CSV table of C-alpha atoms and ligand atoms in Angstrom, one decimal:
chain,number,residue,atom,x,y,z
A,1,MET,CA,64.7,20.0,104.3
A,2,GLU,CA,61.0,20.7,105.3
A,3,TYR,CA,57.9,18.6,103.3
A,4,ILE,CA,55.0,19.6,102.4
A,5,ASP,CA,52.2,16.6,102.4
A,6,VAL,CA,50.3,16.6,99.1
A,7,LEU,CA,47.0,15.0,99.1
A,8,ILE,CA,45.6,14.2,95.5
A,9,SER,CA,41.7,13.1,94.3
A,10,LYS,CA,40.9,10.6,92.1
A,11,PRO,CA,37.6,9.4,90.4
A,12,SER,CA,36.2,6.6,92.7
A,13,LYS,CA,32.8,5.2,93.5
A,14,GLY,CA,31.4,7.0,96.2
A,15,SER,CA,33.2,6.4,99.7
A,16,SER,CA,30.3,6.9,101.9
A,17,GLY,CA,27.7,4.9,100.4
A,18,LYS,CA,26.1,4.3,97.4
A,19,THR,CA,25.3,7.7,95.4
A,20,GLY,CA,22.8,6.2,93.7
A,21,LEU,CA,20.1,6.7,95.8
A,22,TRP,CA,19.3,10.3,95.9
A,23,ARG,CA,20.0,10.7,92.1
A,24,THR,CA,17.3,12.5,90.8
A,25,PHE,CA,18.1,12.3,87.0
A,26,LYS,CA,19.4,9.2,85.1
A,27,PRO,CA,22.0,7.9,82.2
A,28,VAL,CA,20.2,6.4,79.9
A,29,TYR,CA,22.7,3.8,77.6
A,30,LYS,CA,21.6,4.0,73.8
A,31,GLU,CA,23.8,1.5,72.2
A,32,ASP,CA,22.9,1.8,68.8
A,33,LYS,CA,24.4,5.5,68.7
A,34,CYS,CA,27.4,5.0,70.3
A,35,VAL,CA,30.5,4.8,68.5
A,36,SER,CA,33.1,3.8,71.5
A,37,CYS,CA,34.9,6.6,71.8
A,38,PHE,CA,34.6,6.4,75.6
A,39,GLU,CA,34.5,10.0,76.4
A,40,CYS,CA,32.4,9.2,78.9
A,41,TYR,CA,34.2,6.4,80.7
A,42,VAL,CA,37.1,8.8,81.2
A,43,TYR,CA,34.7,12.1,82.6
A,44,CYS,CA,32.7,10.0,84.7
A,45,PRO,CA,34.0,11.5,88.5
A,46,GLU,CA,32.1,8.5,90.2
A,47,ASN,CA,33.8,5.7,88.1
A,48,CYS,CA,30.6,4.5,87.6
A,49,ILE,CA,31.1,3.4,83.9
A,50,SER,CA,33.0,0.0,82.8
A,51,LEU,CA,34.0,-0.9,79.3
A,52,LYS,CA,32.6,-4.5,78.2
A,53,ASP,CA,33.0,-5.3,74.3
A,54,LEU,CA,33.1,-1.9,73.1
A,55,LYS,CA,30.6,-0.7,74.7
A,56,ILE,CA,30.0,0.3,78.2
A,57,GLU,CA,27.8,0.0,81.5
A,58,ILE,CA,26.8,1.9,83.8
A,59,ASP,CA,26.6,1.3,88.0
A,60,TYR,CA,23.3,2.6,89.0
A,61,GLU,CA,23.9,2.4,92.0
A,62,TYR,CA,26.9,4.9,92.6
A,63,CYS,CA,25.7,6.9,89.7
A,64,LYS,CA,24.9,10.4,91.1
A,65,GLY,CA,22.8,11.3,87.9
A,66,CYS,CA,25.4,14.8,87.5
A,67,GLY,CA,24.8,14.4,83.8
A,68,VAL,CA,28.6,14.3,82.9
A,69,CYS,CA,28.5,11.8,80.5
A,70,SER,CA,25.7,12.8,78.6
A,71,ASN,CA,27.6,16.3,78.1
A,72,VAL,CA,30.2,14.7,76.4
A,73,CYS,CA,28.9,12.4,74.9
A,74,PRO,CA,29.9,13.6,70.9
A,75,ALA,CA,27.2,10.9,70.0
A,76,GLU,CA,24.4,11.7,72.0
A,77,ALA,CA,24.3,8.6,73.1
A,78,ILE,CA,23.5,9.0,76.7
A,79,GLU,CA,20.5,10.7,77.7
A,80,MET,CA,19.1,12.2,81.4
A,81,ILE,CA,15.7,11.7,82.1
A,82,LYS,CA,13.9,11.8,85.1
A,83,GLU,CA,14.3,9.1,87.9
A,84,VAL,CA,10.0,8.5,88.9
B,101,SF4,S1,31.0,8.9,75.2
B,101,SF4,FE1,28.8,8.5,74.0
B,101,SF4,S2,29.6,7.5,72.1
B,101,SF4,FE2,31.3,7.6,73.6
B,101,SF4,S3,31.9,5.9,74.4
B,101,SF4,FE3,30.2,7.1,76.0
B,101,SF4,S4,27.9,6.4,75.1
B,101,SF4,FE4,29.8,6.1,73.8
B,102,SF4,S1,25.5,10.4,85.3
B,102,SF4,FE1,27.4,9.5,84.1
B,102,SF4,S2,28.6,11.0,84.4
B,102,SF4,FE2,27.4,10.9,86.2
B,102,SF4,S3,27.8,9.9,87.6
B,102,SF4,FE3,26.0,9.1,86.6
B,102,SF4,S4,27.3,7.8,85.0
B,102,SF4,FE4,28.9,9.0,86.0
């Protein structure tokens, strides 16, 4: 019988360094608007959103500023702003 190797990728923090270093846009969390649905946590491709007391925290050392979290948020609780 012949076997085929299969590689399955899963979200994880940047393996080749801190992706936050080359971010041009930054997600800013607005806690007062958050409805704790955790869509952002589920969809962040860098796995850099963590949950704490029904709120989120963003690890800016690994966030690459892709904006996925902001796009999936139903409450407009994450705003993308340009890095200075
Ligand atoms: S997607 Fe928006 S509303 Fe849902 S947990 Fe994240 S910030 Fe809060
Ligand atoms: S912008 Fe949002 S979805 Fe993209 S890496 Fe940063 S926290 Fe994750």
